[in-house]
Each structure stands twice: as structure tokens, then as C-alpha cells.
Amino acid sequence: MTWEEVIFYVIAAVTVLAGAGVVFSRSIIHAALFLILALLSVAGIFVLMAADFLAIVQVLVYGGAVTILILFSMMLTRVRDLPTAPDGPQKPFAFVAAVVFTVSSIAAIVSTEWRGESTENISVVPFEDIGTALFTSWAVPFEIASLVLMAALVGAIVLARGEEGE
Amino acid sequence: MIPINNFLILSTILFSLGMYGVLARRSAVLILMSVELMLQAVSINFIAFAVYLFPEAFTGIIFAVFVITIAAAEVGLALAIVLRLFRNKGTANVDEADIMRW
């Protein structure tokens, strides 16, 4: 077992445990803190796949913005008054669905012959290449994504502010 | 060299955890957090396929960038809706928001 694999298994274990913490923990605050851990360790997974740019974006956008938003919304919805969130009645069905999905797709993954598996060393995609691709062959989706962000921004402000004179 | 199967199985487990969370949780904020987990699993899959199967054309990496962008927009909007729900009904549980209008 190489060092790379050891690092992978450690980070993967942290990711899975933190993910389990998000969905199984009784307290909403604990779930949010586990979510931060899970997102940051996914950034580590990105580094192992030589996707450095995405790891940086992940830490900036998820570790920073998304987590802050979620914590703020918890403050505003007063979770302190109801710190534990009981789960719904469909819990056993959810468990069965998740287990069935896991087993079937792991079986599918293991039984497939991936043709790229023999790649000896993957190289880091240069940041310049990603930028060039984004602004040339992916320019239209890029612009649409900025429109989506704009619409989401305006929509969030309108929704959260409420009607006049309320 | 880590085989691609490891990444795919990790992302499957992460996706199932998120799926369980979406189906079993009642609080809208917790459901949103589970959706984030599922999106992370999707990003891992995209990047794994991009770097292992098509290293010359990094389409998967571009897709992961868009996934992160859309996820950011989605979190902002969804939390605004949760806030609105809480202000109108005094709860953020999805099973208590069961009428379409009032």
C-alpha cells in the first residue's frame, strides 16, 4: 500500500464519518459542523485526484460561503428553541432505499471494466487551460451560470425581505 | 496510483448518505444539508471520470465548476424560502408545510 492510498483511505474515512454525522446526528448544530468537516475533506479528495483548482474553489465556496449561509439561517430560524430535530416516519423506508442504492451501484462499479484504470500518473490540469476552456468553448454556459446566480441573488433578497408594511 | 473504483465507491456512499438524509429528515435546513452531500458526491464522480477516463479533455472538471456554482445559487434561494416558511408558519419542518396556498 502506497502513501497515496493511505492518505486516500484516511480522508475517505473522515468524509464518510462526517457525512454520517450530518444525516444521523440529533442536533442541528452538530449536523452543520459535521457538514463543514465533510466539505473540507471532499476538498482533500479533489487534491488526490489532481484537481487543485476545484479544491481551492471548494474550500472558498463551500467552506466559506455555503456554511456561513447555513449557520446564519439556523440563527434566524431559532433552532436554539428546538435543538433536536426528530426524523420523519418514513425513516425505515429511507434506510432501505439508501442501502439498496449503495449495494446495487457498488456492484455495478466493481463489475465494470474501466478502460482508464491503468493510467500511471494523472497530471494536474493547468489553471490556464481551465480558464481558457471556460471562456472559449464553455462561454455560453458560463454566461448562463452568471445569469442564474444573478436571478438567485435577486430572488433570495425578494423572498427573505418579505412584503412591504409587514 | 489509486484505482478509480475507490473514488466511485466513496462517492456512492456519500450519495446514499445524502439520499437517506433527504428522505428521513424533517427539518428543511437538514434536508438542504443532505442535498449538499449528494452534490459533493456528484462532483467527485465528475472529476474522477474526467481525470481517469478522459485526461486530455477535462470536461468533467468544467462540469464540477458549474455544479458548485448552481449549488451556491440553490443554497441561497432555498435558505430564503426556509426563512420565509419559518416567518409564516413558525416552523421549518417540511411535513408541516403541506398547503399550497392560504
PDB file of C-alpha atoms in Angstrom:
ATOM      1  CA  MET A   1       0.000   0.000   0.000  1.00  0.00           C
ATOM      2  CA  THR A   2       1.498   3.298  -1.039  1.00  0.00           C
ATOM      3  CA  TRP A   3       1.385   6.533   0.938  1.00  0.00           C
ATOM      4  CA  GLU A   4      -1.084   7.913  -1.559  1.00  0.00           C
ATOM      5  CA  GLU A   5      -3.523   5.115  -0.762  1.00  0.00           C
ATOM      6  CA  VAL A   6      -3.072   5.522   2.986  1.00  0.00           C
ATOM      7  CA  ILE A   7      -3.888   9.223   2.646  1.00  0.00           C
ATOM      8  CA  PHE A   8      -6.876   8.377   0.469  1.00  0.00           C
ATOM      9  CA  TYR A   9      -8.299   5.912   2.997  1.00  0.00           C
ATOM     10  CA  VAL A  10      -7.843   8.339   5.887  1.00  0.00           C
ATOM     11  CA  ILE A  11      -9.564  11.195   4.035  1.00  0.00           C
ATOM     12  CA  ALA A  12     -12.300   8.888   2.737  1.00  0.00           C
ATOM     13  CA  ALA A  13     -12.982   7.613   6.256  1.00  0.00           C
ATOM     14  CA  VAL A  14     -13.219  11.180   7.553  1.00  0.00           C
ATOM     15  CA  THR A  15     -15.576  12.086   4.692  1.00  0.00           C
ATOM     16  CA  VAL A  16     -17.884   9.134   5.260  1.00  0.00           C
ATOM     17  CA  LEU A  17     -17.941   9.559   9.044  1.00  0.00           C
ATOM     18  CA  ALA A  18     -18.655  13.279   8.725  1.00  0.00           C
ATOM     19  CA  GLY A  19     -21.376  12.546   6.176  1.00  0.00           C
ATOM     20  CA  ALA A  20     -22.911  10.030   8.548  1.00  0.00           C
ATOM     21  CA  GLY A  21     -22.715  12.673  11.248  1.00  0.00           C
ATOM     22  CA  VAL A  22     -24.683  15.079   9.042  1.00  0.00           C
ATOM     23  CA  VAL A  23     -27.558  12.674   8.476  1.00  0.00           C
ATOM     24  CA  PHE A  24     -27.631  10.825  11.814  1.00  0.00           C
ATOM     25  CA  SER A  25     -26.814  13.452  14.443  1.00  0.00           C
ATOM     26  CA  ARG A  26     -29.711  14.577  16.623  1.00  0.00           C
ATOM     27  CA  SER A  27     -28.615  18.172  16.983  1.00  0.00           C
ATOM     28  CA  ILE A  28     -28.896  20.553  14.041  1.00  0.00           C
ATOM     29  CA  ILE A  29     -25.798  22.484  15.090  1.00  0.00           C
ATOM     30  CA  HIS A  30     -23.732  19.284  15.236  1.00  0.00           C
ATOM     31  CA  ALA A  31     -25.020  18.345  11.795  1.00  0.00           C
ATOM     32  CA  ALA A  32     -23.871  21.696  10.417  1.00  0.00           C
ATOM     33  CA  LEU A  33     -20.400  21.320  11.938  1.00  0.00           C
ATOM     34  CA  PHE A  34     -20.146  17.788  10.527  1.00  0.00           C
ATOM     35  CA  LEU A  35     -21.133  19.225   7.151  1.00  0.00           C
ATOM     36  CA  ILE A  36     -18.195  21.645   7.284  1.00  0.00           C
ATOM     37  CA  LEU A  37     -15.845  18.730   8.021  1.00  0.00           C
ATOM     38  CA  ALA A  38     -17.317  16.667   5.185  1.00  0.00           C
ATOM     39  CA  LEU A  39     -16.987  19.522   2.673  1.00  0.00           C
ATOM     40  CA  LEU A  40     -13.380  20.227   3.615  1.00  0.00           C
ATOM     41  CA  SER A  41     -12.406  16.569   3.381  1.00  0.00           C
ATOM     42  CA  VAL A  42     -14.044  16.373  -0.048  1.00  0.00           C
ATOM     43  CA  ALA A  43     -11.636  19.183  -0.978  1.00  0.00           C
ATOM     44  CA  GLY A  44      -8.848  16.817   0.108  1.00  0.00           C
ATOM     45  CA  ILE A  45     -10.280  14.133  -2.176  1.00  0.00           C
ATOM     46  CA  PHE A  46     -10.175  16.657  -5.040  1.00  0.00           C
ATOM     47  CA  VAL A  47      -6.480  17.257  -4.344  1.00  0.00           C
ATOM     48  CA  LEU A  48      -5.841  13.493  -4.506  1.00  0.00           C
ATOM     49  CA  MET A  49      -7.492  13.482  -7.942  1.00  0.00           C
ATOM     50  CA  ALA A  50      -5.129  16.288  -9.050  1.00  0.00           C
ATOM     51  CA  ALA A  51      -7.993  18.771  -9.354  1.00  0.00           C
ATOM     52  CA  ASP A  52      -6.270  21.549  -7.427  1.00  0.00           C
ATOM     53  CA  PHE A  53      -8.396  24.337  -8.864  1.00  0.00           C
ATOM     54  CA  LEU A  54     -11.601  22.649  -7.721  1.00  0.00           C
ATOM     55  CA  ALA A  55     -10.152  22.007  -4.275  1.00  0.00           C
ATOM     56  CA  ILE A  56      -9.496  25.733  -3.899  1.00  0.00           C
ATOM     57  CA  VAL A  57     -12.961  26.618  -5.186  1.00  0.00           C
ATOM     58  CA  GLN A  58     -14.447  24.024  -2.847  1.00  0.00           C
ATOM     59  CA  VAL A  59     -12.779  25.499   0.231  1.00  0.00           C
ATOM     60  CA  LEU A  60     -13.714  29.049  -0.806  1.00  0.00           C
ATOM     61  CA  VAL A  61     -17.325  28.475  -1.837  1.00  0.00           C
ATOM     62  CA  TYR A  62     -18.377  25.633   0.452  1.00  0.00           C
ATOM     63  CA  GLY A  63     -16.050  26.071   3.403  1.00  0.00           C
ATOM     64  CA  GLY A  64     -16.707  29.786   3.368  1.00  0.00           C
ATOM     65  CA  ALA A  65     -19.941  30.950   1.833  1.00  0.00           C
ATOM     66  CA  VAL A  66     -22.331  27.997   1.987  1.00  0.00           C
ATOM     67  CA  THR A  67     -21.513  27.086   5.577  1.00  0.00           C
ATOM     68  CA  ILE A  68     -21.879  30.660   6.755  1.00  0.00           C
ATOM     69  CA  LEU A  69     -25.255  30.865   4.989  1.00  0.00           C
ATOM     70  CA  ILE A  70     -26.469  27.665   6.654  1.00  0.00           C
ATOM     71  CA  LEU A  71     -25.288  28.755  10.105  1.00  0.00           C
ATOM     72  CA  PHE A  72     -26.938  32.159   9.627  1.00  0.00           C
ATOM     73  CA  SER A  73     -30.215  30.573   8.596  1.00  0.00           C
ATOM     74  CA  MET A  74     -30.072  28.447  11.753  1.00  0.00           C
ATOM     75  CA  MET A  75     -29.682  31.543  13.869  1.00  0.00           C
ATOM     76  CA  LEU A  76     -32.610  33.187  12.093  1.00  0.00           C
ATOM     77  CA  THR A  77     -34.907  30.157  12.361  1.00  0.00           C
ATOM     78  CA  ARG A  78     -34.197  29.931  16.089  1.00  0.00           C
ATOM     79  CA  VAL A  79     -33.045  26.324  16.228  1.00  0.00           C
ATOM     80  CA  ARG A  80     -31.928  27.019  19.785  1.00  0.00           C
ATOM     81  CA  ASP A  81     -35.543  26.664  20.884  1.00  0.00           C
ATOM     82  CA  LEU A  82     -35.780  23.211  19.313  1.00  0.00           C
ATOM     83  CA  PRO A  83     -32.223  21.890  19.267  1.00  0.00           C
ATOM     84  CA  THR A  84     -33.076  18.318  18.354  1.00  0.00           C
ATOM     85  CA  ALA A  85     -34.913  17.537  15.141  1.00  0.00           C
ATOM     86  CA  PRO A  86     -36.892  14.282  15.242  1.00  0.00           C
ATOM     87  CA  ASP A  87     -36.845  12.407  11.982  1.00  0.00           C
ATOM     88  CA  GLY A  88     -39.926  11.694   9.919  1.00  0.00           C
ATOM     89  CA  PRO A  89     -41.956   8.480   9.971  1.00  0.00           C
ATOM     90  CA  GLN A  90     -40.533   7.304   6.645  1.00  0.00           C
ATOM     91  CA  LYS A  91     -37.123   6.640   8.230  1.00  0.00           C
ATOM     92  CA  PRO A  92     -37.087   2.831   7.686  1.00  0.00           C
ATOM     93  CA  PHE A  93     -38.038   3.219   4.027  1.00  0.00           C
ATOM     94  CA  ALA A  94     -35.323   5.815   3.579  1.00  0.00           C
ATOM     95  CA  PHE A  95     -32.825   3.414   5.120  1.00  0.00           C
ATOM     96  CA  VAL A  96     -33.899   0.575   2.833  1.00  0.00           C
ATOM     97  CA  ALA A  97     -33.737   2.839  -0.229  1.00  0.00           C
ATOM     98  CA  ALA A  98     -30.249   4.068   0.650  1.00  0.00           C
ATOM     99  CA  VAL A  99     -28.925   0.549   1.302  1.00  0.00           C
ATOM    100  CA  VAL A 100     -30.418  -0.812  -1.926  1.00  0.00           C
ATOM    101  CA  PHE A 101     -28.907   2.059  -3.897  1.00  0.00           C
ATOM    102  CA  THR A 102     -25.480   1.605  -2.290  1.00  0.00           C
ATOM    103  CA  VAL A 103     -25.346  -2.143  -2.857  1.00  0.00           C
ATOM    104  CA  SER A 104     -26.589  -2.021  -6.451  1.00  0.00           C
ATOM    105  CA  SER A 105     -24.293   0.769  -7.582  1.00  0.00           C
ATOM    106  CA  ILE A 106     -21.227  -0.647  -5.842  1.00  0.00           C
ATOM    107  CA  ALA A 107     -21.962  -3.942  -7.600  1.00  0.00           C
ATOM    108  CA  ALA A 108     -22.202  -2.050 -10.896  1.00  0.00           C
ATOM    109  CA  ILE A 109     -18.928  -0.192 -10.263  1.00  0.00           C
ATOM    110  CA  VAL A 110     -16.980  -3.306  -9.296  1.00  0.00           C
ATOM    111  CA  SER A 111     -18.249  -5.374 -12.215  1.00  0.00           C
ATOM    112  CA  THR A 112     -17.379  -2.705 -14.810  1.00  0.00           C
ATOM    113  CA  GLU A 113     -14.035  -2.743 -16.609  1.00  0.00           C
ATOM    114  CA  TRP A 114     -12.812   0.882 -16.532  1.00  0.00           C
ATOM    115  CA  ARG A 115     -10.576   1.360 -19.518  1.00  0.00           C
ATOM    116  CA  GLY A 116      -8.576   4.217 -17.964  1.00  0.00           C
ATOM    117  CA  GLU A 117      -7.681   2.262 -14.859  1.00  0.00           C
ATOM    118  CA  SER A 118      -4.112   1.708 -15.952  1.00  0.00           C
ATOM    119  CA  THR A 119      -3.292   5.428 -16.070  1.00  0.00           C
ATOM    120  CA  GLU A 120       0.030   5.556 -14.281  1.00  0.00           C
ATOM    121  CA  ASN A 121       0.132   9.109 -13.048  1.00  0.00           C
ATOM    122  CA  ILE A 122      -2.517  11.730 -13.549  1.00  0.00           C
ATOM    123  CA  SER A 123      -1.240  15.226 -14.151  1.00  0.00           C
ATOM    124  CA  VAL A 124      -2.635  18.419 -12.710  1.00  0.00           C
ATOM    125  CA  VAL A 125      -4.715  20.319 -15.237  1.00  0.00           C
ATOM    126  CA  PRO A 126      -3.107  23.767 -15.541  1.00  0.00           C
ATOM    127  CA  PHE A 127      -5.256  26.621 -14.285  1.00  0.00           C
ATOM    128  CA  GLU A 128      -4.716  28.482 -17.584  1.00  0.00           C
ATOM    129  CA  ASP A 129      -6.265  25.614 -19.527  1.00  0.00           C
ATOM    130  CA  ILE A 130      -9.366  25.607 -17.333  1.00  0.00           C
ATOM    131  CA  GLY A 131      -9.720  29.371 -17.721  1.00  0.00           C
ATOM    132  CA  THR A 132      -9.245  29.223 -21.483  1.00  0.00           C
ATOM    133  CA  ALA A 133     -11.779  26.421 -21.832  1.00  0.00           C
ATOM    134  CA  LEU A 134     -14.304  28.271 -19.650  1.00  0.00           C
ATOM    135  CA  PHE A 135     -14.081  31.431 -21.736  1.00  0.00           C
ATOM    136  CA  THR A 136     -13.922  29.827 -25.176  1.00  0.00           C
ATOM    137  CA  SER A 137     -15.715  26.505 -25.652  1.00  0.00           C
ATOM    138  CA  TRP A 138     -17.852  26.896 -22.499  1.00  0.00           C
ATOM    139  CA  ALA A 139     -18.539  30.627 -22.798  1.00  0.00           C
ATOM    140  CA  VAL A 140     -22.315  30.338 -23.240  1.00  0.00           C
ATOM    141  CA  PRO A 141     -22.905  28.030 -20.230  1.00  0.00           C
ATOM    142  CA  PHE A 142     -20.584  30.294 -18.263  1.00  0.00           C
ATOM    143  CA  GLU A 143     -22.684  33.355 -19.044  1.00  0.00           C
ATOM    144  CA  ILE A 144     -25.893  31.458 -18.290  1.00  0.00           C
ATOM    145  CA  ALA A 145     -24.437  30.425 -14.947  1.00  0.00           C
ATOM    146  CA  SER A 146     -23.792  34.065 -14.096  1.00  0.00           C
ATOM    147  CA  LEU A 147     -27.389  34.877 -15.060  1.00  0.00           C
ATOM    148  CA  VAL A 148     -28.582  32.073 -12.769  1.00  0.00           C
ATOM    149  CA  LEU A 149     -26.506  33.470  -9.920  1.00  0.00           C
ATOM    150  CA  MET A 150     -27.935  36.944 -10.549  1.00  0.00           C
ATOM    151  CA  ALA A 151     -31.508  35.643 -10.568  1.00  0.00           C
ATOM    152  CA  ALA A 152     -30.876  33.624  -7.397  1.00  0.00           C
ATOM    153  CA  LEU A 153     -29.423  36.697  -5.684  1.00  0.00           C
ATOM    154  CA  VAL A 154     -32.397  38.901  -6.558  1.00  0.00           C
ATOM    155  CA  GLY A 155     -34.860  36.113  -5.745  1.00  0.00           C
ATOM    156  CA  ALA A 156     -33.294  35.421  -2.367  1.00  0.00           C
ATOM    157  CA  ILE A 157     -33.404  39.100  -1.426  1.00  0.00           C
ATOM    158  CA  VAL A 158     -37.032  39.458  -2.508  1.00  0.00           C
ATOM    159  CA  LEU A 159     -38.087  36.274  -0.709  1.00  0.00           C
ATOM    160  CA  ALA A 160     -36.244  36.937   2.523  1.00  0.00           C
ATOM    161  CA  ARG A 161     -37.228  40.596   2.789  1.00  0.00           C
ATOM    162  CA  GLY A 162     -40.959  39.971   2.680  1.00  0.00           C
ATOM    163  CA  GLU A 163     -43.782  42.278   1.627  1.00  0.00           C
ATOM    164  CA  GLU A 164     -43.874  45.993   2.332  1.00  0.00           C
ATOM    165  CA  GLY A 165     -45.530  47.031   5.556  1.00  0.00           C
ATOM    166  CA  GLU A 166     -45.279  43.568   7.072  1.00  0.00           C
TER     167      GLU A 166
ATOM    168  CA  MET B   1      -1.973   5.189  -8.078  1.00  0.00           C
ATOM    169  CA  ILE B   2      -5.387   4.940  -6.516  1.00  0.00           C
ATOM    170  CA  PRO B   3      -7.799   2.938  -8.696  1.00  0.00           C
ATOM    171  CA  ILE B   4     -10.868   4.789  -9.954  1.00  0.00           C
ATOM    172  CA  ASN B   5     -13.138   2.303  -8.142  1.00  0.00           C
ATOM    173  CA  ASN B   6     -12.142   3.765  -4.781  1.00  0.00           C
ATOM    174  CA  PHE B   7     -13.362   7.215  -5.753  1.00  0.00           C
ATOM    175  CA  LEU B   8     -16.563   5.882  -7.293  1.00  0.00           C
ATOM    176  CA  ILE B   9     -17.405   3.791  -4.219  1.00  0.00           C
ATOM    177  CA  LEU B  10     -16.688   6.728  -1.922  1.00  0.00           C
ATOM    178  CA  SER B  11     -18.992   8.931  -3.946  1.00  0.00           C
ATOM    179  CA  THR B  12     -21.685   6.215  -3.925  1.00  0.00           C
ATOM    180  CA  ILE B  13     -21.555   6.017  -0.127  1.00  0.00           C
ATOM    181  CA  LEU B  14     -21.694   9.801   0.161  1.00  0.00           C
ATOM    182  CA  PHE B  15     -24.647   9.954  -2.249  1.00  0.00           C
ATOM    183  CA  SER B  16     -26.550   7.273  -0.306  1.00  0.00           C
ATOM    184  CA  LEU B  17     -25.971   9.102   2.962  1.00  0.00           C
ATOM    185  CA  GLY B  18     -27.374  12.237   1.365  1.00  0.00           C
ATOM    186  CA  MET B  19     -30.317  10.314  -0.047  1.00  0.00           C
ATOM    187  CA  TYR B  20     -31.094   8.857   3.372  1.00  0.00           C
ATOM    188  CA  GLY B  21     -30.917  12.330   4.862  1.00  0.00           C
ATOM    189  CA  VAL B  22     -33.249  13.847   2.269  1.00  0.00           C
ATOM    190  CA  LEU B  23     -35.816  11.084   2.765  1.00  0.00           C
ATOM    191  CA  ALA B  24     -35.640  10.721   6.547  1.00  0.00           C
ATOM    192  CA  ARG B  25     -35.147  14.257   7.869  1.00  0.00           C
ATOM    193  CA  ARG B  26     -37.982  16.659   8.624  1.00  0.00           C
ATOM    194  CA  SER B  27     -36.220  19.970   9.096  1.00  0.00           C
ATOM    195  CA  ALA B  28     -35.795  21.843   5.818  1.00  0.00           C
ATOM    196  CA  VAL B  29     -32.312  23.028   6.774  1.00  0.00           C
ATOM    197  CA  LEU B  30     -31.174  19.445   7.397  1.00  0.00           C
ATOM    198  CA  ILE B  31     -32.648  18.311   4.085  1.00  0.00           C
ATOM    199  CA  LEU B  32     -30.727  21.087   2.366  1.00  0.00           C
ATOM    200  CA  MET B  33     -27.509  19.928   4.024  1.00  0.00           C
ATOM    201  CA  SER B  34     -28.140  16.371   2.803  1.00  0.00           C
ATOM    202  CA  VAL B  35     -28.646  17.718  -0.717  1.00  0.00           C
ATOM    203  CA  GLU B  36     -25.239  19.361  -0.422  1.00  0.00           C
ATOM    204  CA  LEU B  37     -23.734  15.956   0.400  1.00  0.00           C
ATOM    205  CA  MET B  38     -25.338  14.475  -2.713  1.00  0.00           C
ATOM    206  CA  LEU B  39     -23.951  17.310  -4.856  1.00  0.00           C
ATOM    207  CA  GLN B  40     -20.495  16.647  -3.450  1.00  0.00           C
ATOM    208  CA  ALA B  41     -20.791  13.005  -4.466  1.00  0.00           C
ATOM    209  CA  VAL B  42     -21.732  14.109  -7.984  1.00  0.00           C
ATOM    210  CA  SER B  43     -18.695  16.397  -8.162  1.00  0.00           C
ATOM    211  CA  ILE B  44     -16.376  13.584  -7.057  1.00  0.00           C
ATOM    212  CA  ASN B  45     -17.804  11.362  -9.789  1.00  0.00           C
ATOM    213  CA  PHE B  46     -17.423  14.030 -12.471  1.00  0.00           C
ATOM    214  CA  ILE B  47     -13.803  14.710 -11.572  1.00  0.00           C
ATOM    215  CA  ALA B  48     -12.915  11.032 -11.251  1.00  0.00           C
ATOM    216  CA  PHE B  49     -14.248  10.304 -14.726  1.00  0.00           C
ATOM    217  CA  ALA B  50     -12.553  13.414 -16.107  1.00  0.00           C
ATOM    218  CA  VAL B  51      -9.071  12.676 -14.801  1.00  0.00           C
ATOM    219  CA  TYR B  52      -9.113   8.885 -15.237  1.00  0.00           C
ATOM    220  CA  LEU B  53     -11.031   8.275 -18.446  1.00  0.00           C
ATOM    221  CA  PHE B  54     -10.603  11.481 -20.468  1.00  0.00           C
ATOM    222  CA  PRO B  55      -7.442  13.192 -19.204  1.00  0.00           C
ATOM    223  CA  GLU B  56      -6.967  15.134 -22.433  1.00  0.00           C
ATOM    224  CA  ALA B  57     -10.395  16.848 -22.378  1.00  0.00           C
ATOM    225  CA  PHE B  58     -11.225  17.977 -18.833  1.00  0.00           C
ATOM    226  CA  THR B  59     -14.956  18.366 -19.448  1.00  0.00           C
ATOM    227  CA  GLY B  60     -15.761  16.810 -16.084  1.00  0.00           C
ATOM    228  CA  ILE B  61     -13.790  19.494 -14.270  1.00  0.00           C
ATOM    229  CA  ILE B  62     -15.746  22.236 -16.067  1.00  0.00           C
ATOM    230  CA  PHE B  63     -18.963  20.438 -15.119  1.00  0.00           C
ATOM    231  CA  ALA B  64     -17.884  20.295 -11.494  1.00  0.00           C
ATOM    232  CA  VAL B  65     -17.309  24.060 -11.598  1.00  0.00           C
ATOM    233  CA  PHE B  66     -20.893  24.501 -12.805  1.00  0.00           C
ATOM    234  CA  VAL B  67     -22.180  22.097 -10.134  1.00  0.00           C
ATOM    235  CA  ILE B  68     -20.556  24.233  -7.449  1.00  0.00           C
ATOM    236  CA  THR B  69     -21.979  27.430  -8.990  1.00  0.00           C
ATOM    237  CA  ILE B  70     -25.518  26.068  -9.159  1.00  0.00           C
ATOM    238  CA  ALA B  71     -25.201  24.660  -5.639  1.00  0.00           C
ATOM    239  CA  ALA B  72     -24.285  28.103  -4.319  1.00  0.00           C
ATOM    240  CA  ALA B  73     -27.307  29.673  -6.044  1.00  0.00           C
ATOM    241  CA  GLU B  74     -29.539  26.858  -4.785  1.00  0.00           C
ATOM    242  CA  VAL B  75     -28.421  27.229  -1.172  1.00  0.00           C
ATOM    243  CA  GLY B  76     -29.087  30.961  -1.220  1.00  0.00           C
ATOM    244  CA  LEU B  77     -32.580  30.585  -2.668  1.00  0.00           C
ATOM    245  CA  ALA B  78     -33.544  27.586  -0.553  1.00  0.00           C
ATOM    246  CA  LEU B  79     -32.493  29.271   2.668  1.00  0.00           C
ATOM    247  CA  ALA B  80     -34.524  32.350   1.733  1.00  0.00           C
ATOM    248  CA  ILE B  81     -37.534  30.054   1.237  1.00  0.00           C
ATOM    249  CA  VAL B  82     -36.881  28.346   4.590  1.00  0.00           C
ATOM    250  CA  LEU B  83     -36.686  31.741   6.268  1.00  0.00           C
ATOM    251  CA  ARG B  84     -39.988  32.763   4.672  1.00  0.00           C
ATOM    252  CA  LEU B  85     -41.594  29.466   5.728  1.00  0.00           C
ATOM    253  CA  PHE B  86     -40.397  29.953   9.277  1.00  0.00           C
ATOM    254  CA  ARG B  87     -41.722  33.506   9.380  1.00  0.00           C
ATOM    255  CA  ASN B  88     -45.145  32.491   8.062  1.00  0.00           C
ATOM    256  CA  LYS B  89     -45.688  29.199   9.888  1.00  0.00           C
ATOM    257  CA  GLY B  90     -43.316  29.309  12.857  1.00  0.00           C
ATOM    258  CA  THR B  91     -41.641  26.060  11.860  1.00  0.00           C
ATOM    259  CA  ALA B  92     -39.057  24.870   9.361  1.00  0.00           C
ATOM    260  CA  ASN B  93     -40.355  21.300   9.143  1.00  0.00           C
ATOM    261  CA  VAL B  94     -41.295  20.270   5.641  1.00  0.00           C
ATOM    262  CA  ASP B  95     -44.166  17.986   6.669  1.00  0.00           C
ATOM    263  CA  GLU B  96     -45.985  20.878   8.291  1.00  0.00           C
ATOM    264  CA  ALA B  97     -45.878  22.978   5.133  1.00  0.00           C
ATOM    265  CA  ASP B  98     -48.495  20.931   3.314  1.00  0.00           C
ATOM    266  CA  ILE B  99     -50.860  23.513   1.851  1.00  0.00           C
ATOM    267  CA  MET B 100     -50.307  25.142  -1.497  1.00  0.00           C
ATOM    268  CA  ARG B 101     -51.911  28.499  -0.627  1.00  0.00           C
ATOM    269  CA  TRP B 102     -53.767  30.352   2.072  1.00  0.00           C
TER     270      TRP B 102
END
